[in-house]
PDB file of C-alpha atoms in Angstrom:
ATOM      1  CA  ASP A   1       0.211  -0.216  -0.048  1.00 68.00           C
ATOM      2  CA  LEU A   2       1.633   3.200  -0.921  1.00 84.00           C
ATOM      3  CA  ASN A   3      -1.058   5.606   0.369  1.00 91.00           C
ATOM      4  CA  VAL A   4      -2.007   6.806  -3.152  1.00 92.00           C
ATOM      5  CA  THR A   5      -5.258   6.029  -4.938  1.00 92.00           C
ATOM      6  CA  SER A   6      -6.103   6.856  -8.712  1.00 93.00           C
ATOM      7  CA  VAL A   7      -8.380   9.779  -9.456  1.00 94.00           C
ATOM      8  CA  SER A   8      -7.877   9.896 -13.441  1.00 96.00           C
ATOM      9  CA  ASN A   9      -5.551   9.033 -16.340  1.00 94.00           C
ATOM     10  CA  LEU A  10      -4.953  11.400 -19.422  1.00 97.00           C
ATOM     11  CA  PRO A  11      -4.275   9.180 -22.091  1.00 96.00           C
ATOM     12  CA  TYR A  12      -1.147  10.567 -24.797  1.00 97.00           C
ATOM     13  CA  THR A  13      -0.887   9.082 -28.167  1.00 96.00           C
ATOM     14  CA  GLN A  14       3.090   9.288 -27.790  1.00 96.00           C
ATOM     15  CA  GLU A  15       6.210   9.112 -25.470  1.00 97.00           C
ATOM     16  CA  LEU A  16       6.381  11.270 -22.297  1.00 97.00           C
ATOM     17  CA  ASN A  17       9.755  12.849 -20.855  1.00 95.00           C
ATOM     18  CA  ASP A  18       8.243  14.837 -17.434  1.00 96.00           C
ATOM     19  CA  ILE A  19       5.564  16.678 -15.971  1.00 97.00           C
ATOM     20  CA  TRP A  20       5.625  19.866 -13.255  1.00 98.00           C
ATOM     21  CA  GLY A  21       2.834  21.215 -11.706  1.00 98.00           C
ATOM     22  CA  TYR A  22       1.150  24.712 -11.849  1.00 98.00           C
ATOM     23  CA  VAL A  23      -1.876  26.695  -9.966  1.00 98.00           C
ATOM     24  CA  ASP A  24      -3.326  29.740 -11.218  1.00 97.00           C
ATOM     25  CA  ALA A  25      -4.956  32.596  -9.341  1.00 95.00           C
ATOM     26  CA  SER A  26      -8.227  30.790  -9.084  1.00 96.00           C
ATOM     27  CA  GLY A  27      -6.243  27.995  -7.331  1.00 97.00           C
ATOM     28  CA  VAL A  28      -6.608  25.108 -10.884  1.00 97.00           C
ATOM     29  CA  GLU A  29      -3.915  22.874 -10.766  1.00 98.00           C
ATOM     30  CA  TYR A  30      -2.458  22.059 -13.768  1.00 98.00           C
ATOM     31  CA  ALA A  31       0.341  19.541 -15.025  1.00 98.00           C
ATOM     32  CA  LEU A  32       2.966  20.373 -17.489  1.00 98.00           C
ATOM     33  CA  VAL A  33       3.666  17.764 -19.734  1.00 98.00           C
ATOM     34  CA  GLY A  34       6.676  17.157 -21.767  1.00 98.00           C
ATOM     35  CA  THR A  35       6.291  15.094 -24.896  1.00 98.00           C
ATOM     36  CA  ARG A  36       7.999  13.694 -27.635  1.00 97.00           C
ATOM     37  CA  THR A  37       6.871  16.379 -29.945  1.00 98.00           C
ATOM     38  CA  GLY A  38       6.071  19.376 -27.915  1.00 98.00           C
ATOM     39  CA  THR A  39       4.655  20.387 -24.412  1.00 98.00           C
ATOM     40  CA  SER A  40       1.077  19.514 -23.071  1.00 98.00           C
ATOM     41  CA  ILE A  41      -0.823  21.932 -20.419  1.00 98.00           C
ATOM     42  CA  VAL A  42      -3.396  20.329 -19.096  1.00 98.00           C
ATOM     43  CA  SER A  43      -6.310  21.590 -16.671  1.00 98.00           C
ATOM     44  CA  LEU A  44      -6.766  19.624 -13.328  1.00 98.00           C
ATOM     45  CA  ALA A  45     -10.407  21.546 -12.858  1.00 97.00           C
ATOM     46  CA  ASN A  46     -12.298  18.390 -13.131  1.00 97.00           C
ATOM     47  CA  PRO A  47      -9.443  16.351 -11.163  1.00 96.00           C
ATOM     48  CA  SER A  48     -11.201  13.138 -12.419  1.00 97.00           C
ATOM     49  CA  ALA A  49     -11.596  14.614 -15.693  1.00 97.00           C
ATOM     50  CA  PRO A  50      -8.214  16.410 -16.994  1.00 98.00           C
ATOM     51  CA  ASN A  51      -8.575  18.160 -19.878  1.00 97.00           C
ATOM     52  CA  GLU A  52      -5.542  19.269 -22.085  1.00 98.00           C
ATOM     53  CA  VAL A  53      -5.930  23.660 -22.596  1.00 97.00           C
ATOM     54  CA  LEU A  54      -3.034  23.869 -24.868  1.00 98.00           C
ATOM     55  CA  PHE A  55      -0.320  22.031 -27.044  1.00 98.00           C
ATOM     56  CA  ILE A  56       2.984  23.547 -28.018  1.00 98.00           C
ATOM     57  CA  PRO A  57       4.339  21.952 -30.568  1.00 98.00           C
ATOM     58  CA  GLY A  58       8.159  21.925 -30.463  1.00 98.00           C
ATOM     59  CA  VAL A  59      11.342  19.799 -32.367  1.00 97.00           C
ATOM     60  CA  ALA A  60      11.101  16.117 -31.505  1.00 97.00           C
ATOM     61  CA  SER A  61      13.087  15.284 -28.730  1.00 96.00           C
ATOM     62  CA  ILE A  62      13.538  12.738 -26.584  1.00 95.00           C
ATOM     63  CA  TRP A  63      14.416  14.849 -23.738  1.00 95.00           C
ATOM     64  CA  ARG A  64      12.168  17.511 -22.281  1.00 97.00           C
ATOM     65  CA  ASP A  65      12.569  19.658 -18.581  1.00 97.00           C
ATOM     66  CA  LEU A  66       9.606  21.839 -17.479  1.00 97.00           C
ATOM     67  CA  LYS A  67       9.877  24.210 -14.552  1.00 98.00           C
ATOM     68  CA  THR A  68       7.885  27.449 -13.441  1.00 98.00           C
ATOM     69  CA  TRP A  69       8.138  30.510 -11.434  1.00 98.00           C
ATOM     70  CA  GLY A  70       5.831  33.121 -10.890  1.00 98.00           C
ATOM     71  CA  ASN A  71       2.808  33.036 -13.682  1.00 98.00           C
ATOM     72  CA  PHE A  72       5.796  31.827 -16.849  1.00 98.00           C
ATOM     73  CA  ALA A  73       7.249  27.614 -17.427  1.00 98.00           C
ATOM     74  CA  TYR A  74      10.110  27.654 -18.462  1.00 98.00           C
ATOM     75  CA  VAL A  75      11.116  24.305 -20.766  1.00 98.00           C
ATOM     76  CA  THR A  76      14.120  23.385 -22.084  1.00 98.00           C
ATOM     77  CA  SER A  77      14.692  19.699 -25.324  1.00 97.00           C
ATOM     78  CA  ASP A  78      18.257  18.373 -25.667  1.00 96.00           C
ATOM     79  CA  GLN A  79      17.276  18.090 -29.546  1.00 95.00           C
ATOM     80  CA  GLY A  80      16.639  20.495 -32.299  1.00 95.00           C
ATOM     81  CA  LYS A  81      16.731  24.386 -32.488  1.00 97.00           C
ATOM     82  CA  ASP A  82      13.636  25.130 -29.845  1.00 97.00           C
ATOM     83  CA  GLY A  83      15.808  27.553 -28.016  1.00 98.00           C
ATOM     84  CA  LEU A  84      14.578  28.072 -24.471  1.00 98.00           C
ATOM     85  CA  LEU A  85      10.291  27.588 -24.656  1.00 98.00           C
ATOM     86  CA  ILE A  86       8.543  30.330 -22.186  1.00 98.00           C
ATOM     87  CA  ILE A  87       5.466  30.216 -21.489  1.00 98.00           C
ATOM     88  CA  ASP A  88       3.182  33.222 -19.786  1.00 98.00           C
ATOM     89  CA  LEU A  89       0.572  31.001 -17.839  1.00 98.00           C
ATOM     90  CA  SER A  90      -1.585  33.919 -16.677  1.00 98.00           C
ATOM     91  CA  PRO A  91      -4.142  34.286 -18.542  1.00 98.00           C
ATOM     92  CA  LEU A  92      -5.569  30.822 -16.985  1.00 98.00           C
ATOM     93  CA  PRO A  93      -8.023  29.733 -16.799  1.00 96.00           C
ATOM     94  CA  SER A  94     -10.357  31.600 -19.171  1.00 94.00           C
ATOM     95  CA  GLY A  95      -7.759  32.711 -21.499  1.00 96.00           C
ATOM     96  CA  THR A  96      -5.026  31.088 -23.796  1.00 97.00           C
ATOM     97  CA  PRO A  97      -1.616  30.969 -22.933  1.00 98.00           C
ATOM     98  CA  THR A  98       0.818  32.392 -25.030  1.00 98.00           C
ATOM     99  CA  TYR A  99       4.549  31.531 -25.451  1.00 98.00           C
ATOM    100  CA  GLN A 100       7.716  32.514 -27.363  1.00 98.00           C
ATOM    101  CA  PHE A 101      10.500  29.869 -28.345  1.00 98.00           C
ATOM    102  CA  TRP A 102      13.573  32.277 -26.822  1.00 98.00           C
ATOM    103  CA  LYS A 103      16.974  32.057 -28.835  1.00 98.00           C
ATOM    104  CA  PRO A 104      18.855  34.685 -27.691  1.00 98.00           C
ATOM    105  CA  GLU A 105      23.199  35.144 -29.202  1.00 98.00           C
ATOM    106  CA  LEU A 106      24.771  34.300 -25.306  1.00 98.00           C
ATOM    107  CA  THR A 107      28.019  34.644 -24.564  1.00 97.00           C
ATOM    108  CA  PHE A 108      30.154  33.207 -21.200  1.00 97.00           C
ATOM    109  CA  ASN A 109      33.638  31.720 -20.911  1.00 97.00           C
ATOM    110  CA  GLY A 110      34.909  32.715 -23.958  1.00 96.00           C
ATOM    111  CA  SER A 111      32.374  31.578 -26.176  1.00 97.00           C
ATOM    112  CA  THR A 112      29.055  33.407 -28.186  1.00 97.00           C
ATOM    113  CA  ASP A 113      26.506  31.271 -29.976  1.00 98.00           C
ATOM    114  CA  THR A 114      22.860  31.555 -30.467  1.00 98.00           C
ATOM    115  CA  LEU A 115      20.703  29.317 -27.365  1.00 98.00           C
ATOM    116  CA  GLU A 116      19.316  26.163 -29.578  1.00 98.00           C
ATOM    117  CA  LYS A 117      18.782  23.418 -27.143  1.00 98.00           C
ATOM    118  CA  ALA A 118      19.837  22.256 -23.543  1.00 98.00           C
ATOM    119  CA  HIS A 119      19.097  19.132 -21.229  1.00 97.00           C
ATOM    120  CA  ASN A 120      18.049  20.314 -18.179  1.00 96.00           C
ATOM    121  CA  LEU A 121      17.123  23.476 -15.888  1.00 98.00           C
ATOM    122  CA  TYR A 122      16.320  24.220 -12.333  1.00 98.00           C
ATOM    123  CA  ILE A 123      15.076  27.045 -10.939  1.00 98.00           C
ATOM    124  CA  ASP A 124      15.800  27.793  -7.264  1.00 98.00           C
ATOM    125  CA  GLU A 125      13.886  29.777  -4.539  1.00 97.00           C
ATOM    126  CA  ALA A 126      14.870  32.991  -5.908  1.00 97.00           C
ATOM    127  CA  GLY A 127      14.481  32.464  -9.074  1.00 98.00           C
ATOM    128  CA  PHE A 128      17.309  31.774 -10.615  1.00 98.00           C
ATOM    129  CA  CYS A 129      17.269  29.472 -13.702  1.00 98.00           C
ATOM    130  CA  TYR A 130      20.515  27.297 -13.672  1.00 98.00           C
ATOM    131  CA  ILE A 131      20.471  25.656 -17.485  1.00 98.00           C
ATOM    132  CA  ALA A 132      22.519  22.576 -18.260  1.00 98.00           C
ATOM    133  CA  GLY A 133      24.007  20.430 -21.023  1.00 98.00           C
ATOM    134  CA  SER A 134      23.360  23.890 -23.857  1.00 98.00           C
ATOM    135  CA  ASN A 135      24.622  24.068 -27.233  1.00 98.00           C
ATOM    136  CA  ILE A 136      26.999  26.929 -25.797  1.00 98.00           C
ATOM    137  CA  SER A 137      30.519  26.831 -24.974  1.00 98.00           C
ATOM    138  CA  THR A 138      31.304  22.908 -23.646  1.00 98.00           C
ATOM    139  CA  GLY A 139      27.558  22.501 -22.009  1.00 98.00           C
ATOM    140  CA  GLU A 140      28.704  23.953 -18.590  1.00 98.00           C
ATOM    141  CA  THR A 141      25.382  25.251 -17.036  1.00 98.00           C
ATOM    142  CA  PHE A 142      25.236  29.016 -16.878  1.00 98.00           C
ATOM    143  CA  ILE A 143      22.409  31.413 -15.193  1.00 98.00           C
ATOM    144  CA  LEU A 144      19.482  33.200 -15.958  1.00 98.00           C
ATOM    145  CA  ASP A 145      17.860  35.708 -13.831  1.00 98.00           C
ATOM    146  CA  VAL A 146      13.644  35.083 -14.683  1.00 98.00           C
ATOM    147  CA  ASN A 147      12.359  36.976 -11.201  1.00 98.00           C
ATOM    148  CA  SER A 148      13.690  40.759 -12.094  1.00 98.00           C
ATOM    149  CA  THR A 149      11.631  41.012 -15.593  1.00 97.00           C
ATOM    150  CA  PRO A 150       9.352  38.318 -15.588  1.00 95.00           C
ATOM    151  CA  GLY A 151       9.382  36.169 -19.167  1.00 96.00           C
ATOM    152  CA  THR A 152      12.229  37.718 -20.443  1.00 97.00           C
ATOM    153  CA  PRO A 153      15.584  36.489 -18.517  1.00 98.00           C
ATOM    154  CA  ILE A 154      18.740  38.172 -18.067  1.00 98.00           C
ATOM    155  CA  LEU A 155      21.911  35.814 -17.868  1.00 98.00           C
ATOM    156  CA  MET A 156      24.095  35.605 -15.212  1.00 98.00           C
ATOM    157  CA  GLY A 157      27.507  33.590 -15.042  1.00 98.00           C
ATOM    158  CA  ALA A 158      28.333  30.375 -15.633  1.00 98.00           C
ATOM    159  CA  THR A 159      30.172  27.477 -14.561  1.00 98.00           C
ATOM    160  CA  LEU A 160      33.562  26.365 -15.156  1.00 98.00           C
ATOM    161  CA  PRO A 161      33.500  24.922 -19.421  1.00 98.00           C
ATOM    162  CA  VAL A 162      32.997  21.367 -17.922  1.00 98.00           C
ATOM    163  CA  TYR A 163      29.490  19.872 -19.501  1.00 98.00           C
ATOM    164  CA  ALA A 164      26.771  19.324 -17.087  1.00 98.00           C
ATOM    165  CA  HIS A 165      23.620  17.075 -17.279  1.00 97.00           C
ATOM    166  CA  ASP A 166      21.972  18.096 -14.539  1.00 97.00           C
ATOM    167  CA  ALA A 167      21.583  21.355 -11.744  1.00 98.00           C
ATOM    168  CA  TYR A 168      20.604  21.903  -8.815  1.00 97.00           C
ATOM    169  CA  ALA A 169      20.731  25.091  -6.442  1.00 97.00           C
ATOM    170  CA  ARG A 170      19.964  25.368  -2.217  1.00 96.00           C
ATOM    171  CA  GLY A 171      20.724  28.871  -0.948  1.00 95.00           C
ATOM    172  CA  ASP A 172      24.386  30.117  -2.046  1.00 96.00           C
ATOM    173  CA  THR A 173      25.699  26.413  -2.994  1.00 98.00           C
ATOM    174  CA  LEU A 174      25.143  24.947  -6.799  1.00 98.00           C
ATOM    175  CA  TRP A 175      25.660  21.215  -7.668  1.00 98.00           C
ATOM    176  CA  THR A 176      26.127  20.239 -10.935  1.00 98.00           C
ATOM    177  CA  SER A 177      26.490  16.499 -12.617  1.00 98.00           C
ATOM    178  CA  ASP A 178      29.434  16.831 -14.591  1.00 98.00           C
ATOM    179  CA  ILE A 179      28.671  13.620 -16.292  1.00 96.00           C
ATOM    180  CA  ASN A 180      31.109  12.667 -18.835  1.00 97.00           C
ATOM    181  CA  ALA A 181      33.829  13.475 -16.422  1.00 97.00           C
ATOM    182  CA  GLY A 182      32.245  11.519 -13.900  1.00 96.00           C
ATOM    183  CA  THR A 183      32.196  13.749 -10.867  1.00 98.00           C
ATOM    184  CA  PHE A 184      29.467  16.043  -9.485  1.00 98.00           C
ATOM    185  CA  SER A 185      31.071  19.413  -8.138  1.00 98.00           C
ATOM    186  CA  ALA A 186      29.857  22.122  -5.706  1.00 98.00           C
ATOM    187  CA  TYR A 187      29.670  26.009  -6.800  1.00 98.00           C
ATOM    188  CA  ASP A 188      29.376  28.944  -4.488  1.00 98.00           C
ATOM    189  CA  VAL A 189      26.874  31.372  -6.394  1.00 98.00           C
ATOM    190  CA  SER A 190      26.456  34.302  -3.628  1.00 98.00           C
ATOM    191  CA  ASP A 191      27.943  36.288  -6.722  1.00 98.00           C
ATOM    192  CA  LYS A 192      25.596  35.098  -9.735  1.00 98.00           C
ATOM    193  CA  ASN A 193      27.898  36.951 -11.525  1.00 97.00           C
ATOM    194  CA  ASN A 194      31.151  35.623 -10.407  1.00 97.00           C
ATOM    195  CA  LEU A 195      30.584  31.661  -9.717  1.00 98.00           C
ATOM    196  CA  VAL A 196      33.430  30.090  -7.760  1.00 98.00           C
ATOM    197  CA  MET A 197      34.031  25.986  -7.446  1.00 98.00           C
ATOM    198  CA  ILE A 198      34.313  25.354  -3.544  1.00 98.00           C
ATOM    199  CA  GLY A 199      34.228  21.271  -4.275  1.00 98.00           C
ATOM    200  CA  ASN A 200      34.346  18.303  -6.309  1.00 98.00           C
ATOM    201  CA  GLN A 201      34.004  14.449  -6.278  1.00 98.00           C
ATOM    202  CA  ALA A 202      34.365  11.456  -8.011  1.00 97.00           C
ATOM    203  CA  THR A 203      31.245   9.132  -8.317  1.00 97.00           C
ATOM    204  CA  PRO A 204      30.945   5.282  -7.984  1.00 96.00           C
ATOM    205  CA  ARG A 205      30.914   4.733 -11.652  1.00 96.00           C
ATOM    206  CA  ASP A 206      32.070   7.697 -12.915  1.00 96.00           C
ATOM    207  CA  PHE A 207      29.036   8.732 -14.729  1.00 97.00           C
ATOM    208  CA  ALA A 208      27.110  11.572 -12.207  1.00 97.00           C
ATOM    209  CA  HIS A 209      23.619  11.733 -13.769  1.00 96.00           C
ATOM    210  CA  ASN A 210      22.050  14.155 -10.960  1.00 96.00           C
ATOM    211  CA  THR A 211      22.529  15.164  -7.045  1.00 97.00           C
ATOM    212  CA  TRP A 212      19.516  15.951  -4.538  1.00 97.00           C
ATOM    213  CA  ILE A 213      21.296  17.456  -0.829  1.00 97.00           C
ATOM    214  CA  SER A 214      18.988  16.095   2.704  1.00 97.00           C
ATOM    215  CA  ASP A 215      17.150  18.374   4.089  1.00 96.00           C
ATOM    216  CA  ASP A 216      19.603  19.498   6.457  1.00 96.00           C
ATOM    217  CA  GLY A 217      22.250  20.423   3.707  1.00 95.00           C
ATOM    218  CA  ASN A 218      24.669  17.703   4.890  1.00 97.00           C
ATOM    219  CA  ALA A 219      24.259  14.653   2.931  1.00 98.00           C
ATOM    220  CA  LEU A 220      24.378  14.156  -1.160  1.00 98.00           C
ATOM    221  CA  PHE A 221      22.531  11.978  -3.241  1.00 98.00           C
ATOM    222  CA  THR A 222      23.596  10.980  -6.728  1.00 97.00           C
ATOM    223  CA  THR A 223      23.309   8.131  -9.283  1.00 96.00           C
ATOM    224  CA  ASP A 224      25.020   7.575 -12.391  1.00 97.00           C
ATOM    225  CA  GLU A 225      23.484   6.678 -15.652  1.00 96.00           C
ATOM    226  CA  LYS A 226      24.804   3.152 -15.784  1.00 96.00           C
ATOM    227  CA  SER A 227      22.980  -0.519 -15.467  1.00 96.00           C
ATOM    228  CA  ASN A 228      23.194  -1.855 -12.352  1.00 95.00           C
ATOM    229  CA  ALA A 229      24.525   1.580 -10.882  1.00 95.00           C
ATOM    230  CA  TRP A 230      23.859   2.617  -7.219  1.00 93.00           C
ATOM    231  CA  VAL A 231      22.332   5.438  -5.198  1.00 96.00           C
ATOM    232  CA  ALA A 232      25.854   6.853  -3.513  1.00 97.00           C
ATOM    233  CA  ALA A 233      25.654   9.309  -0.108  1.00 98.00           C
ATOM    234  CA  PHE A 234      28.210  10.933   0.482  1.00 98.00           C
ATOM    235  CA  ASP A 235      28.635  13.572   3.406  1.00 98.00           C
ATOM    236  CA  VAL A 236      29.182  16.987   2.046  1.00 98.00           C
ATOM    237  CA  SER A 237      29.353  18.726   5.255  1.00 97.00           C
ATOM    238  CA  ASP A 238      33.010  19.950   4.795  1.00 97.00           C
ATOM    239  CA  LEU A 239      33.801  20.753   0.978  1.00 97.00           C
ATOM    240  CA  GLY A 240      37.013  20.234   1.728  1.00 95.00           C
ATOM    241  CA  ASN A 241      36.659  16.674   2.685  1.00 96.00           C
ATOM    242  CA  ILE A 242      33.948  15.137   1.079  1.00 98.00           C
ATOM    243  CA  ARG A 243      33.312  11.263   2.516  1.00 98.00           C
ATOM    244  CA  GLU A 244      31.298   8.342   0.587  1.00 97.00           C
ATOM    245  CA  LEU A 245      28.888   7.393   2.820  1.00 98.00           C
ATOM    246  CA  ASP A 246      27.296   4.192   1.141  1.00 96.00           C
TER     247      ASP A 246
END
C-alpha cells in the first residue's frame, strides 16, 4: 500500500518525458507535460476528467525538462533548435497561454552562440534558472535571472567549462552533475556573475547523472547513469573533505 489512489488518467499517443505543476490565480491546478513532440498543458479543474487546454508543438526530442517561476513556465529540449520555450500562463483559466521560443545569442567563458537546445534546467527559490547541457561552449551550467523581468531572462554567470548533465541549487550553492567527467561539483553562487568551484568529487561508477541534497544540507545523493549502478550518499558537510557514506 503506497497510500496513493488513482483518480483519473489522460492517455497520450506518444512517449512522455517530464512533468511539472502550476496553480493559477483562481486555485486551479495544471499538469505541464513534456512529450516527444511538444509541451502539453492539462487542466485539473475537474481532477476526475483532466483536460488538455493547449498543446505547443516543438522539435521532436525524447528529452524535455519543465519548471515554473511566477506565471511563466520554462521548457528545454535536448534536440533540435527550439531554444528555451517560455510560456506565459497568466491568461489561465479563462484565456489561452501565450509562448515564445527564446533563442538569444549568449556569451560566457569566451564562447558566443545562439541558444538552440539544453538538456536540463532548475529554478531555485530566488528565481534563478540554471541551464545545463546547452549547445553553448562545452555545455556547462549557466544562470538566467527569470525573476527581475518575468518572461525575459537575464544572463548572469556560468560555471567552469565542463559539460553538466544536471544542475541543482539551494541557497548559495549550486551542484552540477558532470556526467562525462564522472564527478559532481559544488559552486559558490552567492555572486551570480562570478561562480567559484568549492568542491568536486568522483562518483562510484564515474558517470554522475544527478544530485540532490538532504534537508539538513549535510548529505548529497547521486546516481550514475549506468546499468546496475547505485544510489550513492556522500557527506558534504565539509566540501574540502567530501566522504562517501554508502
